């Protein structure tokens, strides 16, 4: 599973960076947005089934991911219950193309030591590089990041936003 995510990441990292701000985050393995809006019946099955409770009814009651509630474990239970096929997983398809953006609100940019996001990141995609005479700040390896969202909710100052990347497949 993780190698699928990383291979797919490599492809879009060659093409682009973050997409538009405030873009809606659909559940993992969602079909393209237009098809998703056509297929999703807003039945709420994915919302009810997610063990992490990170899927919420969003605009128009269409399901959206809220990483402030927790992280995605990629269990795919939401996909399994989606009968209309708005969430659809093939053998090598990546769940999504997401990565964190870290704002200037980060404590490291304000001369305070904090490594909370790095401690939460299971794939070790966040590194803290030493800065001469300063505080180490978090650097994200977008290729290693799975977009799980564990870092977003953990940040004590809401400096992290998980966002879609442009050029995603
Ligand atoms: S893959 Fe699992 S944890 Fe992630 S959104 Fe779906 S049900 Fe929730
Ligand atoms: S958890 Fe938040 S404040 Fe702490 S280093 Fe990470 S981004 Fe900065
Ligand atoms: S979303 Fe955050 S915690 Fe998850 S893999 Fe990426 S950097 Fe690590």
PDB file of C-alpha atoms and ligand atoms in Angstrom:
ATOM      1  CA  UNK A   1       0.000   0.000   0.000  1.00  0.00           C
ATOM      2  CA  UNK A   2       2.645   2.544   0.990  1.00  0.00           C
ATOM      3  CA  UNK A   3       4.730   1.889  -2.146  1.00  0.00           C
ATOM      4  CA  UNK A   4       1.627   2.588  -4.279  1.00  0.00           C
ATOM      5  CA  UNK A   5       1.141   5.886  -2.520  1.00  0.00           C
ATOM      6  CA  UNK A   6       4.788   6.843  -2.928  1.00  0.00           C
ATOM      7  CA  UNK A   7       4.992   5.848  -6.626  1.00  0.00           C
ATOM      8  CA  UNK A   8       1.946   7.893  -7.421  1.00  0.00           C
ATOM      9  CA  UNK A   9       3.375  10.795  -5.418  1.00  0.00           C
ATOM     10  CA  UNK A  10       6.535  10.713  -7.528  1.00  0.00           C
ATOM     11  CA  UNK A  11       4.478  11.251 -10.667  1.00  0.00           C
ATOM     12  CA  UNK A  12       2.676  14.369  -9.487  1.00  0.00           C
ATOM     13  CA  UNK A  13       5.682  15.857  -7.742  1.00  0.00           C
ATOM     14  CA  UNK A  14       7.198  16.147 -11.208  1.00  0.00           C
ATOM     15  CA  UNK A  15       4.204  18.125 -12.360  1.00  0.00           C
ATOM     16  CA  UNK A  16       3.049  20.558  -9.745  1.00  0.00           C
ATOM     17  CA  UNK A  17       2.581  21.849  -6.255  1.00  0.00           C
ATOM     18  CA  UNK A  18      -0.428  22.698  -4.187  1.00  0.00           C
ATOM     19  CA  UNK A  19      -3.811  23.312  -5.745  1.00  0.00           C
ATOM     20  CA  UNK A  20      -6.294  26.024  -4.977  1.00  0.00           C
ATOM     21  CA  UNK A  21      -6.689  27.102  -1.390  1.00  0.00           C
ATOM     22  CA  UNK A  22      -9.631  25.767   0.627  1.00  0.00           C
ATOM     23  CA  UNK A  23     -10.176  22.906  -1.793  1.00  0.00           C
ATOM     24  CA  UNK A  24     -12.602  20.317  -0.456  1.00  0.00           C
ATOM     25  CA  UNK A  25     -10.996  17.081   0.745  1.00  0.00           C
ATOM     26  CA  UNK A  26     -13.056  14.066  -0.264  1.00  0.00           C
ATOM     27  CA  UNK A  27     -12.632  10.649   1.363  1.00  0.00           C
ATOM     28  CA  UNK A  28      -9.759   8.513   0.060  1.00  0.00           C
ATOM     29  CA  UNK A  29     -10.062   6.847  -3.325  1.00  0.00           C
ATOM     30  CA  UNK A  30     -12.780   9.289  -4.394  1.00  0.00           C
ATOM     31  CA  UNK A  31     -13.368   9.438  -8.145  1.00  0.00           C
ATOM     32  CA  UNK A  32     -12.816  12.784  -9.895  1.00  0.00           C
ATOM     33  CA  UNK A  33     -14.814  15.617  -8.325  1.00  0.00           C
ATOM     34  CA  UNK A  34     -17.361  15.893 -11.146  1.00  0.00           C
ATOM     35  CA  UNK A  35     -18.017  12.155 -11.100  1.00  0.00           C
ATOM     36  CA  UNK A  36     -18.085  12.149  -7.320  1.00  0.00           C
ATOM     37  CA  UNK A  37     -20.850  14.758  -7.248  1.00  0.00           C
ATOM     38  CA  UNK A  38     -22.790  12.705  -9.805  1.00  0.00           C
ATOM     39  CA  UNK A  39     -22.365   9.350  -8.096  1.00  0.00           C
ATOM     40  CA  UNK A  40     -22.471  10.155  -4.377  1.00  0.00           C
ATOM     41  CA  UNK A  41     -26.040   9.825  -3.091  1.00  0.00           C
ATOM     42  CA  UNK A  42     -25.146  11.481   0.243  1.00  0.00           C
ATOM     43  CA  UNK A  43     -26.284   8.314   1.989  1.00  0.00           C
ATOM     44  CA  UNK A  44     -23.756   8.901   4.785  1.00  0.00           C
ATOM     45  CA  UNK A  45     -22.529   5.291   4.866  1.00  0.00           C
ATOM     46  CA  UNK A  46     -18.867   6.318   4.644  1.00  0.00           C
ATOM     47  CA  UNK A  47     -19.395   8.860   7.412  1.00  0.00           C
ATOM     48  CA  UNK A  48     -20.921   6.267   9.721  1.00  0.00           C
ATOM     49  CA  UNK A  49     -18.392   3.558   8.963  1.00  0.00           C
ATOM     50  CA  UNK A  50     -15.102   5.444   9.339  1.00  0.00           C
ATOM     51  CA  UNK A  51     -13.473   4.081  12.532  1.00  0.00           C
ATOM     52  CA  UNK A  52     -11.456   7.281  12.909  1.00  0.00           C
ATOM     53  CA  UNK A  53     -14.541   9.496  12.500  1.00  0.00           C
ATOM     54  CA  UNK A  54     -12.732  11.848  10.164  1.00  0.00           C
ATOM     55  CA  UNK A  55     -15.453  11.926   7.486  1.00  0.00           C
ATOM     56  CA  UNK A  56     -18.050  14.629   8.043  1.00  0.00           C
ATOM     57  CA  UNK A  57     -21.032  15.909   6.084  1.00  0.00           C
ATOM     58  CA  UNK A  58     -19.820  19.007   4.289  1.00  0.00           C
ATOM     59  CA  UNK A  59     -21.317  21.425   1.813  1.00  0.00           C
ATOM     60  CA  UNK A  60     -24.562  20.002   0.405  1.00  0.00           C
ATOM     61  CA  UNK A  61     -24.128  17.064   2.825  1.00  0.00           C
ATOM     62  CA  UNK A  62     -21.470  15.576   0.574  1.00  0.00           C
ATOM     63  CA  UNK A  63     -18.792  13.831   2.665  1.00  0.00           C
ATOM     64  CA  UNK A  64     -15.561  15.643   3.409  1.00  0.00           C
ATOM     65  CA  UNK A  65     -12.448  14.743   5.350  1.00  0.00           C
ATOM     66  CA  UNK A  66     -11.710  16.672   8.543  1.00  0.00           C
ATOM     67  CA  UNK A  67      -8.174  16.010   9.710  1.00  0.00           C
ATOM     68  CA  UNK A  68      -8.761  18.056  12.837  1.00  0.00           C
ATOM     69  CA  UNK A  69     -10.680  15.008  14.087  1.00  0.00           C
ATOM     70  CA  UNK A  70      -7.883  12.508  13.473  1.00  0.00           C
ATOM     71  CA  UNK A  71      -5.913  10.720  10.785  1.00  0.00           C
ATOM     72  CA  UNK A  72      -6.678   8.313   7.984  1.00  0.00           C
ATOM     73  CA  UNK A  73      -5.344   4.794   8.505  1.00  0.00           C
ATOM     74  CA  UNK A  74      -6.173   3.799   4.906  1.00  0.00           C
ATOM     75  CA  UNK A  75      -8.324   0.956   6.172  1.00  0.00           C
ATOM     76  CA  UNK A  76     -10.588   1.458   3.099  1.00  0.00           C
ATOM     77  CA  UNK A  77     -13.744   0.700   5.050  1.00  0.00           C
ATOM     78  CA  UNK A  78     -15.329   3.825   3.569  1.00  0.00           C
ATOM     79  CA  UNK A  79     -14.651   2.484   0.076  1.00  0.00           C
ATOM     80  CA  UNK A  80     -16.085  -0.917   0.900  1.00  0.00           C
ATOM     81  CA  UNK A  81     -19.453   0.533   1.952  1.00  0.00           C
ATOM     82  CA  UNK A  82     -19.774   2.969  -0.963  1.00  0.00           C
ATOM     83  CA  UNK A  83     -22.259   1.126  -3.155  1.00  0.00           C
ATOM     84  CA  UNK A  84     -22.646   3.810  -5.876  1.00  0.00           C
ATOM     85  CA  UNK A  85     -18.887   3.711  -6.532  1.00  0.00           C
ATOM     86  CA  UNK A  86     -18.106   7.314  -5.649  1.00  0.00           C
ATOM     87  CA  UNK A  87     -15.173   5.853  -3.714  1.00  0.00           C
ATOM     88  CA  UNK A  88     -13.443   3.317  -5.894  1.00  0.00           C
ATOM     89  CA  UNK A  89     -10.206   1.467  -5.298  1.00  0.00           C
ATOM     90  CA  UNK A  90      -8.237  -0.462  -7.899  1.00  0.00           C
ATOM     91  CA  UNK A  91      -5.188  -2.595  -7.185  1.00  0.00           C
ATOM     92  CA  UNK A  92      -2.563   0.123  -7.507  1.00  0.00           C
ATOM     93  CA  UNK A  93      -4.561   3.321  -7.097  1.00  0.00           C
ATOM     94  CA  UNK A  94      -3.339   5.858  -4.570  1.00  0.00           C
ATOM     95  CA  UNK A  95      -5.914   7.063  -2.039  1.00  0.00           C
ATOM     96  CA  UNK A  96      -5.246  10.729  -2.783  1.00  0.00           C
ATOM     97  CA  UNK A  97      -2.555  13.277  -3.512  1.00  0.00           C
ATOM     98  CA  UNK A  98      -2.348  15.324  -0.345  1.00  0.00           C
ATOM     99  CA  UNK A  99       0.467  16.840   1.659  1.00  0.00           C
ATOM    100  CA  UNK A 100       0.813  19.324   4.511  1.00  0.00           C
ATOM    101  CA  UNK A 101       1.513  22.998   4.093  1.00  0.00           C
ATOM    102  CA  UNK A 102       3.126  24.557   7.140  1.00  0.00           C
ATOM    103  CA  UNK A 103       2.466  28.222   7.733  1.00  0.00           C
ATOM    104  CA  UNK A 104       4.527  30.918   9.392  1.00  0.00           C
ATOM    105  CA  UNK A 105       2.433  30.330  12.513  1.00  0.00           C
ATOM    106  CA  UNK A 106       4.686  27.312  13.215  1.00  0.00           C
ATOM    107  CA  UNK A 107       6.360  27.726  16.590  1.00  0.00           C
ATOM    108  CA  UNK A 108       9.771  27.096  15.026  1.00  0.00           C
ATOM    109  CA  UNK A 109       9.343  30.303  13.028  1.00  0.00           C
ATOM    110  CA  UNK A 110       8.623  32.061  16.288  1.00  0.00           C
ATOM    111  CA  UNK A 111      11.748  30.910  18.088  1.00  0.00           C
ATOM    112  CA  UNK A 112      10.068  28.161  20.088  1.00  0.00           C
ATOM    113  CA  UNK A 113      11.156  24.522  19.938  1.00  0.00           C
ATOM    114  CA  UNK A 114       8.406  22.130  18.846  1.00  0.00           C
ATOM    115  CA  UNK A 115       8.637  18.747  17.128  1.00  0.00           C
ATOM    116  CA  UNK A 116       5.100  17.519  17.632  1.00  0.00           C
ATOM    117  CA  UNK A 117       4.274  17.037  13.956  1.00  0.00           C
ATOM    118  CA  UNK A 118       7.437  15.039  13.353  1.00  0.00           C
ATOM    119  CA  UNK A 119       6.697  12.813  16.323  1.00  0.00           C
ATOM    120  CA  UNK A 120       3.253  12.024  14.905  1.00  0.00           C
ATOM    121  CA  UNK A 121       4.471  11.227  11.402  1.00  0.00           C
ATOM    122  CA  UNK A 122       4.764   7.471  11.058  1.00  0.00           C
ATOM    123  CA  UNK A 123       6.497   7.495   7.628  1.00  0.00           C
ATOM    124  CA  UNK A 124       9.000  10.017   9.031  1.00  0.00           C
ATOM    125  CA  UNK A 125       8.183  12.490   6.288  1.00  0.00           C
ATOM    126  CA  UNK A 126       8.869  15.500   8.510  1.00  0.00           C
ATOM    127  CA  UNK A 127      12.490  16.287   9.335  1.00  0.00           C
ATOM    128  CA  UNK A 128      13.913  19.043  11.487  1.00  0.00           C
ATOM    129  CA  UNK A 129      17.020  20.466   9.944  1.00  0.00           C
ATOM    130  CA  UNK A 130      19.442  22.387  12.150  1.00  0.00           C
ATOM    131  CA  UNK A 131      19.512  26.130  11.568  1.00  0.00           C
ATOM    132  CA  UNK A 132      22.644  28.051  12.502  1.00  0.00           C
ATOM    133  CA  UNK A 133      21.802  30.213  15.500  1.00  0.00           C
ATOM    134  CA  UNK A 134      18.098  29.421  15.204  1.00  0.00           C
ATOM    135  CA  UNK A 135      15.397  26.883  15.949  1.00  0.00           C
ATOM    136  CA  UNK A 136      15.064  23.829  13.669  1.00  0.00           C
ATOM    137  CA  UNK A 137      11.964  24.090  11.538  1.00  0.00           C
ATOM    138  CA  UNK A 138       9.935  21.242  10.020  1.00  0.00           C
ATOM    139  CA  UNK A 139      10.668  20.227   6.436  1.00  0.00           C
ATOM    140  CA  UNK A 140       8.195  17.932   4.681  1.00  0.00           C
ATOM    141  CA  UNK A 141       9.367  15.205   2.312  1.00  0.00           C
ATOM    142  CA  UNK A 142       6.302  15.227   0.073  1.00  0.00           C
ATOM    143  CA  UNK A 143       7.378  12.025  -1.629  1.00  0.00           C
ATOM    144  CA  UNK A 144       7.400  10.116   1.657  1.00  0.00           C
ATOM    145  CA  UNK A 145       4.202  11.753   2.955  1.00  0.00           C
ATOM    146  CA  UNK A 146       1.061   9.620   2.602  1.00  0.00           C
ATOM    147  CA  UNK A 147      -1.322  12.501   3.330  1.00  0.00           C
ATOM    148  CA  UNK A 148      -2.612  10.679   6.407  1.00  0.00           C
ATOM    149  CA  UNK A 149      -3.237  13.966   8.203  1.00  0.00           C
ATOM    150  CA  UNK A 150      -1.798  12.923  11.569  1.00  0.00           C
ATOM    151  CA  UNK A 151       0.318  16.055  11.714  1.00  0.00           C
ATOM    152  CA  UNK A 152      -2.524  18.519  11.156  1.00  0.00           C
ATOM    153  CA  UNK A 153      -4.533  17.825  14.283  1.00  0.00           C
ATOM    154  CA  UNK A 154      -1.402  17.418  16.383  1.00  0.00           C
ATOM    155  CA  UNK A 155      -0.015  20.894  15.758  1.00  0.00           C
ATOM    156  CA  UNK A 156      -0.621  22.998  18.874  1.00  0.00           C
ATOM    157  CA  UNK A 157      -0.943  26.248  16.916  1.00  0.00           C
ATOM    158  CA  UNK A 158      -2.902  25.070  13.844  1.00  0.00           C
ATOM    159  CA  UNK A 159       0.028  25.792  11.555  1.00  0.00           C
ATOM    160  CA  UNK A 160      -0.594  22.742   9.342  1.00  0.00           C
ATOM    161  CA  UNK A 161      -3.163  22.367   6.593  1.00  0.00           C
ATOM    162  CA  UNK A 162      -3.378  19.181   4.551  1.00  0.00           C
ATOM    163  CA  UNK A 163      -4.036  20.208   0.990  1.00  0.00           C
ATOM    164  CA  UNK A 164      -4.481  18.684  -2.453  1.00  0.00           C
ATOM    165  CA  UNK A 165      -1.635  18.937  -4.912  1.00  0.00           C
ATOM    166  CA  UNK A 166      -2.034  20.152  -8.466  1.00  0.00           C
ATOM    167  CA  UNK A 167      -1.475  17.700 -11.303  1.00  0.00           C
ATOM    168  CA  UNK A 168      -2.836  14.811  -9.242  1.00  0.00           C
ATOM    169  CA  UNK A 169      -4.108  11.775 -11.082  1.00  0.00           C
TER     170      UNK A 169
HETATM  171  S1  LIG B   1      -9.751   4.776   4.803  1.00  0.00           S
HETATM  172 FE1  LIG B   1     -10.548   4.213   6.866  1.00  0.00          FE
HETATM  173  S2  LIG B   1      -9.719   5.826   8.245  1.00  0.00           S
HETATM  174 FE2  LIG B   1      -9.484   6.591   6.129  1.00  0.00          FE
HETATM  175  S3  LIG B   1     -11.362   7.829   5.755  1.00  0.00           S
HETATM  176 FE3  LIG B   1     -11.796   5.727   4.997  1.00  0.00          FE
HETATM  177  S4  LIG B   1     -12.762   4.657   6.727  1.00  0.00           S
HETATM  178 FE4  LIG B   1     -11.779   6.508   7.558  1.00  0.00          FE
HETATM  179  S1  LIG B   2       3.648  20.796  15.319  1.00  0.00           S
HETATM  180 FE1  LIG B   2       3.099  22.785  14.419  1.00  0.00          FE
HETATM  181  S2  LIG B   2       4.243  24.300  15.653  1.00  0.00           S
HETATM  182 FE2  LIG B   2       5.142  22.284  16.064  1.00  0.00          FE
HETATM  183  S3  LIG B   2       6.875  22.157  14.589  1.00  0.00           S
HETATM  184 FE3  LIG B   2       5.095  21.154  13.627  1.00  0.00          FE
HETATM  185  S4  LIG B   2       4.136  22.801  12.414  1.00  0.00           S
HETATM  186 FE4  LIG B   2       5.524  23.790  13.877  1.00  0.00          FE
HETATM  187  S1  LIG B   3       0.277  13.931   6.418  1.00  0.00           S
HETATM  188 FE1  LIG B   3       1.712  14.618   7.998  1.00  0.00          FE
HETATM  189  S2  LIG B   3       1.866  12.919   9.458  1.00  0.00           S
HETATM  190 FE2  LIG B   3       0.932  12.081   7.570  1.00  0.00          FE
HETATM  191  S3  LIG B   3       2.652  11.282   6.388  1.00  0.00           S
HETATM  192 FE3  LIG B   3       2.330  13.398   5.700  1.00  0.00          FE
HETATM  193  S4  LIG B   3       3.705  14.659   6.945  1.00  0.00           S
HETATM  194 FE4  LIG B   3       3.507  12.650   7.957  1.00  0.00          FE
END
